[in-house]
């Protein structure tokens, strides 16, 4: 029986394990943490429509449903847009749920097991995995190895696929803050920032920036949560977020990278849960058919990841003043309507329509050329 070892029990690893085990592969998943899904560093915002094409989550994992977003300019002006079907998930439970489905389908799980290196010979891959319970290193031989081990992927490093990568630092807290159940985005020249309600009394508030994270974090928290924000904090979450690299190599022989390990992150919002799940379908197809993995995942999410990256590159060049102008352009009813059709996971359907309708945006997007 073909043996597949998966490193990492996040969305990419668990969903790959589930799909492959269902098809009868001999699947083993290794995660360095003692409990799947913990610690979590994620806001848990998912476009429900895209998610539902992959998996149905039980209601107890969905902690909130959000119908509106407010985009707040640096000068304080804002525009509100309706969202289609955005859900906020309990990430730890979501990871545990998908791992549960994979186990039911026959996948074996080994927690507290850290991947530390690999060797390849005779068409087999031998992974060295440290059993943190016993302190010894075991050798695991398999036909395929999946690196679903997140942004700092040791599998990518060990197989020479890591190359040059850029990261954002994500700093987030859960905090007591009365709110009107609207997601708030605060675009600015300093970086990306948000508040996302868990309920009408608690939010997940965070920033993602490429440098000087703690300075911007303090500034943003004082603005969005209040000057006394430190007293309102319930818990901290932090983690690196890779910037998508369309040229990243994601396969070496029978070693495949999926999810954050392959930089499959939407650069506009820095979300990657849906992309990790979709990548798992490409992993499964590549193993089943022997087809080129990169072609498979690119056909599913490549164009949208690329377009998000282009949008991010433009946004990164905006000054606060240009963000103010942009929010004013979006405040008109006709543009708001188009914004409401925006599917963050599939930006291609929307970008052209908006640029054609609103030529002023072309003036702002001239930044692409410089
Ligand atoms: C602050 C923040 C907020 C975010 N908010 C959102 C959001 O709202 N919506 C969204 O879609 N995305 C969001 N993301 C991104 C999202 O969390 C990731 O895209 C997603 O978790 C990627 O899943 P993955 O399975 O590829 O990797 P991960 O979820 O990172 O899972 C990797 C797993 O591998 C394990 N691992 C790592 N190294 C090893 C090793 N050497 N050996 C064994 N196991 C190992 C880890 O323990 C972990 O369980 C956010 C990220 C951050 C940091």
PDB file of N, CA and C and ligand atoms in Angstrom, residues 7-13 30-33 41-45 91 113-115 148-151 154 170-172 194 239-241 258-261 265 270-274 276, ligand 1:
ATOM      1  N   UNK A   7       3.519  15.997   7.429  1.00  0.00           N
ATOM      2  CA  UNK A   7       4.069  16.744   8.567  1.00  0.00           C
ATOM      3  C   UNK A   7       3.196  17.983   8.770  1.00  0.00           C
ATOM      4  N   UNK A   8       2.551  18.049   9.937  1.00  0.00           N
ATOM      5  CA  UNK A   8       1.715  19.207  10.262  1.00  0.00           C
ATOM      6  C   UNK A   8       0.240  18.873  10.266  1.00  0.00           C
ATOM      7  N   UNK A   9      -0.402  19.122  11.411  1.00  0.00           N
ATOM      8  CA  UNK A   9      -1.835  18.843  11.541  1.00  0.00           C
ATOM      9  C   UNK A   9      -2.640  20.142  11.610  1.00  0.00           C
ATOM     10  N   UNK A  10      -2.372  21.032  10.628  1.00  0.00           N
ATOM     11  CA  UNK A  10      -3.209  22.220  10.428  1.00  0.00           C
ATOM     12  C   UNK A  10      -4.207  21.907   9.317  1.00  0.00           C
ATOM     13  N   UNK A  11      -4.879  22.935   8.778  1.00  0.00           N
ATOM     14  CA  UNK A  11      -5.873  22.675   7.727  1.00  0.00           C
ATOM     15  C   UNK A  11      -5.303  21.915   6.527  1.00  0.00           C
ATOM     16  N   UNK A  12      -4.084  22.289   6.068  1.00  0.00           N
ATOM     17  CA  UNK A  12      -3.522  21.632   4.880  1.00  0.00           C
ATOM     18  C   UNK A  12      -3.228  20.159   5.158  1.00  0.00           C
ATOM     19  N   UNK A  13      -2.595  19.883   6.304  1.00  0.00           N
ATOM     20  CA  UNK A  13      -2.204  18.506   6.626  1.00  0.00           C
ATOM     21  C   UNK A  13      -3.407  17.631   6.945  1.00  0.00           C
ATOM     22  N   UNK A  30       2.185  13.676  11.493  1.00  0.00           N
ATOM     23  CA  UNK A  30       3.052  13.992  12.634  1.00  0.00           C
ATOM     24  C   UNK A  30       2.936  15.479  12.944  1.00  0.00           C
ATOM     25  N   UNK A  31       2.708  15.815  14.202  1.00  0.00           N
ATOM     26  CA  UNK A  31       2.700  17.238  14.581  1.00  0.00           C
ATOM     27  C   UNK A  31       3.537  17.435  15.835  1.00  0.00           C
ATOM     28  N   UNK A  32       4.261  18.527  15.845  1.00  0.00           N
ATOM     29  CA  UNK A  32       5.183  18.762  16.971  1.00  0.00           C
ATOM     30  C   UNK A  32       4.477  19.168  18.257  1.00  0.00           C
ATOM     31  N   UNK A  33       3.225  19.625  18.148  1.00  0.00           N
ATOM     32  CA  UNK A  33       2.518  20.079  19.353  1.00  0.00           C
ATOM     33  C   UNK A  33       1.840  18.893  20.046  1.00  0.00           C
ATOM     34  N   UNK A  41      -2.980  30.717  16.198  1.00  0.00           N
ATOM     35  CA  UNK A  41      -2.683  32.126  15.911  1.00  0.00           C
ATOM     36  C   UNK A  41      -3.396  32.443  14.618  1.00  0.00           C
ATOM     37  N   UNK A  42      -4.648  32.817  14.732  1.00  0.00           N
ATOM     38  CA  UNK A  42      -5.477  32.978  13.530  1.00  0.00           C
ATOM     39  C   UNK A  42      -6.711  33.782  13.912  1.00  0.00           C
ATOM     40  N   UNK A  43      -7.237  34.585  12.978  1.00  0.00           N
ATOM     41  CA  UNK A  43      -8.459  35.320  13.281  1.00  0.00           C
ATOM     42  C   UNK A  43      -9.683  34.459  12.985  1.00  0.00           C
ATOM     43  N   UNK A  44      -9.492  33.479  12.117  1.00  0.00           N
ATOM     44  CA  UNK A  44     -10.576  32.528  11.860  1.00  0.00           C
ATOM     45  C   UNK A  44     -11.660  33.029  10.925  1.00  0.00           C
ATOM     46  N   UNK A  45     -11.360  34.080  10.146  1.00  0.00           N
ATOM     47  CA  UNK A  45     -12.359  34.568   9.188  1.00  0.00           C
ATOM     48  C   UNK A  45     -12.280  33.710   7.927  1.00  0.00           C
ATOM     49  N   UNK A  91     -10.544  28.076  15.594  1.00  0.00           N
ATOM     50  CA  UNK A  91      -9.530  27.384  14.791  1.00  0.00           C
ATOM     51  C   UNK A  91      -9.076  26.063  15.419  1.00  0.00           C
ATOM     52  N   UNK A 113       5.467  14.965  17.977  1.00  0.00           N
ATOM     53  CA  UNK A 113       6.482  14.390  17.095  1.00  0.00           C
ATOM     54  C   UNK A 113       6.950  15.474  16.135  1.00  0.00           C
ATOM     55  N   UNK A 114       8.220  15.838  16.251  1.00  0.00           N
ATOM     56  CA  UNK A 114       8.733  16.942  15.439  1.00  0.00           C
ATOM     57  C   UNK A 114       9.608  16.444  14.290  1.00  0.00           C
ATOM     58  N   UNK A 115       9.250  16.833  13.074  1.00  0.00           N
ATOM     59  CA  UNK A 115      10.067  16.500  11.896  1.00  0.00           C
ATOM     60  C   UNK A 115      11.361  17.285  11.973  1.00  0.00           C
ATOM     61  N   UNK A 148       3.207  20.034   5.308  1.00  0.00           N
ATOM     62  CA  UNK A 148       2.078  20.923   5.627  1.00  0.00           C
ATOM     63  C   UNK A 148       2.379  21.545   6.983  1.00  0.00           C
ATOM     64  N   UNK A 149       3.664  21.878   7.157  1.00  0.00           N
ATOM     65  CA  UNK A 149       4.142  22.274   8.478  1.00  0.00           C
ATOM     66  C   UNK A 149       4.286  23.786   8.625  1.00  0.00           C
ATOM     67  N   UNK A 150       3.424  24.522   7.919  1.00  0.00           N
ATOM     68  CA  UNK A 150       3.272  25.936   8.195  1.00  0.00           C
ATOM     69  C   UNK A 150       4.377  26.821   7.662  1.00  0.00           C
ATOM     70  N   UNK A 151       4.324  28.116   8.061  1.00  0.00           N
ATOM     71  CA  UNK A 151       5.169  29.140   7.436  1.00  0.00           C
ATOM     72  C   UNK A 151       6.668  28.875   7.503  1.00  0.00           C
ATOM     73  N   UNK A 154       9.960  23.110   8.019  1.00  0.00           N
ATOM     74  CA  UNK A 154      11.233  22.375   8.073  1.00  0.00           C
ATOM     75  C   UNK A 154      11.335  21.426   6.886  1.00  0.00           C
ATOM     76  N   UNK A 170       2.301  38.622  12.335  1.00  0.00           N
ATOM     77  CA  UNK A 170       0.905  38.802  12.757  1.00  0.00           C
ATOM     78  C   UNK A 170       0.842  38.859  14.275  1.00  0.00           C
ATOM     79  N   UNK A 171       0.317  39.964  14.810  1.00  0.00           N
ATOM     80  CA  UNK A 171       0.151  40.090  16.267  1.00  0.00           C
ATOM     81  C   UNK A 171      -1.325  40.325  16.537  1.00  0.00           C
ATOM     82  N   UNK A 172      -1.895  39.497  17.390  1.00  0.00           N
ATOM     83  CA  UNK A 172      -3.333  39.603  17.628  1.00  0.00           C
ATOM     84  C   UNK A 172      -3.649  39.388  19.100  1.00  0.00           C
ATOM     85  N   UNK A 194      -7.067  44.938  11.893  1.00  0.00           N
ATOM     86  CA  UNK A 194      -8.470  44.521  11.886  1.00  0.00           C
ATOM     87  C   UNK A 194      -9.020  44.368  13.301  1.00  0.00           C
ATOM     88  N   UNK A 239       1.972  35.041  15.123  1.00  0.00           N
ATOM     89  CA  UNK A 239       2.604  34.075  14.228  1.00  0.00           C
ATOM     90  C   UNK A 239       3.063  34.741  12.946  1.00  0.00           C
ATOM     91  N   UNK A 240       4.040  34.107  12.263  1.00  0.00           N
ATOM     92  CA  UNK A 240       4.465  34.646  10.976  1.00  0.00           C
ATOM     93  C   UNK A 240       3.459  34.291   9.883  1.00  0.00           C
ATOM     94  N   UNK A 241       3.332  35.182   8.898  1.00  0.00           N
ATOM     95  CA  UNK A 241       2.448  34.907   7.750  1.00  0.00           C
ATOM     96  C   UNK A 241       3.305  35.072   6.491  1.00  0.00           C
ATOM     97  N   UNK A 258       2.278  22.107   0.987  1.00  0.00           N
ATOM     98  CA  UNK A 258       0.900  22.603   0.877  1.00  0.00           C
ATOM     99  C   UNK A 258       0.614  23.648   1.943  1.00  0.00           C
ATOM    100  N   UNK A 259      -0.299  24.562   1.629  1.00  0.00           N
ATOM    101  CA  UNK A 259      -0.716  25.581   2.599  1.00  0.00           C
ATOM    102  C   UNK A 259       0.367  26.632   2.821  1.00  0.00           C
ATOM    103  N   UNK A 260       0.507  27.086   4.074  1.00  0.00           N
ATOM    104  CA  UNK A 260       1.503  28.123   4.381  1.00  0.00           C
ATOM    105  C   UNK A 260       2.920  27.660   4.031  1.00  0.00           C
ATOM    106  N   UNK A 261       3.183  26.369   4.136  1.00  0.00           N
ATOM    107  CA  UNK A 261       4.510  25.842   3.806  1.00  0.00           C
ATOM    108  C   UNK A 261       4.861  26.117   2.348  1.00  0.00           C
ATOM    109  N   UNK A 265      -0.927  31.982   0.445  1.00  0.00           N
ATOM    110  CA  UNK A 265      -1.646  32.962   1.262  1.00  0.00           C
ATOM    111  C   UNK A 265      -2.206  34.051   0.348  1.00  0.00           C
ATOM    112  N   UNK A 270      -4.305  38.315   3.822  1.00  0.00           N
ATOM    113  CA  UNK A 270      -3.386  37.384   4.491  1.00  0.00           C
ATOM    114  C   UNK A 270      -4.111  36.173   5.081  1.00  0.00           C
ATOM    115  N   UNK A 271      -5.212  35.800   4.456  1.00  0.00           N
ATOM    116  CA  UNK A 271      -5.917  34.577   4.849  1.00  0.00           C
ATOM    117  C   UNK A 271      -5.374  33.380   4.071  1.00  0.00           C
ATOM    118  N   UNK A 272      -5.414  32.200   4.703  1.00  0.00           N
ATOM    119  CA  UNK A 272      -4.882  31.035   3.999  1.00  0.00           C
ATOM    120  C   UNK A 272      -5.611  29.732   4.307  1.00  0.00           C
ATOM    121  N   UNK A 273      -6.721  29.809   5.076  1.00  0.00           N
ATOM    122  CA  UNK A 273      -7.383  28.551   5.461  1.00  0.00           C
ATOM    123  C   UNK A 273      -8.014  27.884   4.232  1.00  0.00           C
ATOM    124  N   UNK A 274      -8.830  28.627   3.499  1.00  0.00           N
ATOM    125  CA  UNK A 274      -9.464  28.035   2.313  1.00  0.00           C
ATOM    126  C   UNK A 274      -8.418  27.534   1.320  1.00  0.00           C
ATOM    127  N   UNK A 276      -5.435  26.487   1.942  1.00  0.00           N
ATOM    128  CA  UNK A 276      -4.810  25.253   2.440  1.00  0.00           C
ATOM    129  C   UNK A 276      -5.696  24.043   2.164  1.00  0.00           C
TER     130      UNK A 276
HETATM  131  C1  LIG B   1      -2.484  36.424  13.342  1.00  0.00           C
HETATM  132  C2  LIG B   1      -2.980  35.589  12.177  1.00  0.00           C
HETATM  133  C3  LIG B   1      -4.292  35.719  11.743  1.00  0.00           C
HETATM  134  C4  LIG B   1      -4.763  34.954  10.660  1.00  0.00           C
HETATM  135  N1  LIG B   1      -6.071  35.076  10.297  1.00  0.00           N
HETATM  136  C5  LIG B   1      -6.561  34.324   9.286  1.00  0.00           C
HETATM  137  C6  LIG B   1      -7.936  34.400   8.924  1.00  0.00           C
HETATM  138  O1  LIG B   1      -8.726  35.137   9.526  1.00  0.00           O
HETATM  139  N2  LIG B   1      -8.389  33.647   7.892  1.00  0.00           N
HETATM  140  C7  LIG B   1      -7.552  32.809   7.196  1.00  0.00           C
HETATM  141  O2  LIG B   1      -8.008  32.157   6.242  1.00  0.00           O
HETATM  142  N3  LIG B   1      -6.250  32.696   7.538  1.00  0.00           N
HETATM  143  C8  LIG B   1      -5.743  33.429   8.562  1.00  0.00           C
HETATM  144  N4  LIG B   1      -4.421  33.304   8.919  1.00  0.00           N
HETATM  145  C9  LIG B   1      -3.574  32.380   8.141  1.00  0.00           C
HETATM  146  C10 LIG B   1      -3.885  30.937   8.525  1.00  0.00           C
HETATM  147  O3  LIG B   1      -3.751  30.779   9.916  1.00  0.00           O
HETATM  148  C11 LIG B   1      -2.940  29.995   7.774  1.00  0.00           C
HETATM  149  O4  LIG B   1      -2.985  30.294   6.407  1.00  0.00           O
HETATM  150  C12 LIG B   1      -3.322  28.528   7.986  1.00  0.00           C
HETATM  151  O5  LIG B   1      -3.200  28.179   9.344  1.00  0.00           O
HETATM  152  C13 LIG B   1      -2.416  27.642   7.141  1.00  0.00           C
HETATM  153  O6  LIG B   1      -2.651  26.284   7.438  1.00  0.00           O
HETATM  154  P1  LIG B   1      -1.506  25.204   7.281  1.00  0.00           P
HETATM  155  O7  LIG B   1      -2.141  23.899   7.530  1.00  0.00           O
HETATM  156  O8  LIG B   1      -0.772  25.428   6.027  1.00  0.00           O
HETATM  157  O9  LIG B   1      -0.451  25.555   8.422  1.00  0.00           O
HETATM  158  P2  LIG B   1      -0.621  25.678   9.995  1.00  0.00           P
HETATM  159  O10 LIG B   1      -2.007  25.958  10.385  1.00  0.00           O
HETATM  160  O11 LIG B   1       0.455  26.620  10.435  1.00  0.00           O
HETATM  161  O12 LIG B   1      -0.278  24.218  10.531  1.00  0.00           O
HETATM  162  C14 LIG B   1       1.035  23.742  10.543  1.00  0.00           C
HETATM  163  C15 LIG B   1       1.167  22.625  11.566  1.00  0.00           C
HETATM  164  O13 LIG B   1       2.467  22.060  11.447  1.00  0.00           O
HETATM  165  C16 LIG B   1       2.995  21.824  12.739  1.00  0.00           C
HETATM  166  N5  LIG B   1       4.471  21.852  12.593  1.00  0.00           N
HETATM  167  C17 LIG B   1       5.255  22.902  12.286  1.00  0.00           C
HETATM  168  N6  LIG B   1       6.533  22.520  12.207  1.00  0.00           N
HETATM  169  C18 LIG B   1       6.570  21.190  12.466  1.00  0.00           C
HETATM  170  C19 LIG B   1       7.607  20.192  12.511  1.00  0.00           C
HETATM  171  N7  LIG B   1       8.889  20.512  12.267  1.00  0.00           N
HETATM  172  N8  LIG B   1       7.260  18.930  12.802  1.00  0.00           N
HETATM  173  C20 LIG B   1       5.965  18.580  13.064  1.00  0.00           C
HETATM  174  N9  LIG B   1       4.951  19.467  13.029  1.00  0.00           N
HETATM  175  C21 LIG B   1       5.235  20.748  12.719  1.00  0.00           C
HETATM  176  C22 LIG B   1       2.435  22.936  13.606  1.00  0.00           C
HETATM  177  O14 LIG B   1       2.402  22.560  14.965  1.00  0.00           O
HETATM  178  C23 LIG B   1       1.031  23.113  13.007  1.00  0.00           C
HETATM  179  O15 LIG B   1       0.083  22.311  13.676  1.00  0.00           O
HETATM  180  C24 LIG B   1      -3.887  34.037   9.999  1.00  0.00           C
HETATM  181  C25 LIG B   1      -2.578  33.900  10.440  1.00  0.00           C
HETATM  182  C26 LIG B   1      -2.124  34.651  11.514  1.00  0.00           C
HETATM  183  C27 LIG B   1      -0.691  34.474  11.995  1.00  0.00           C
END
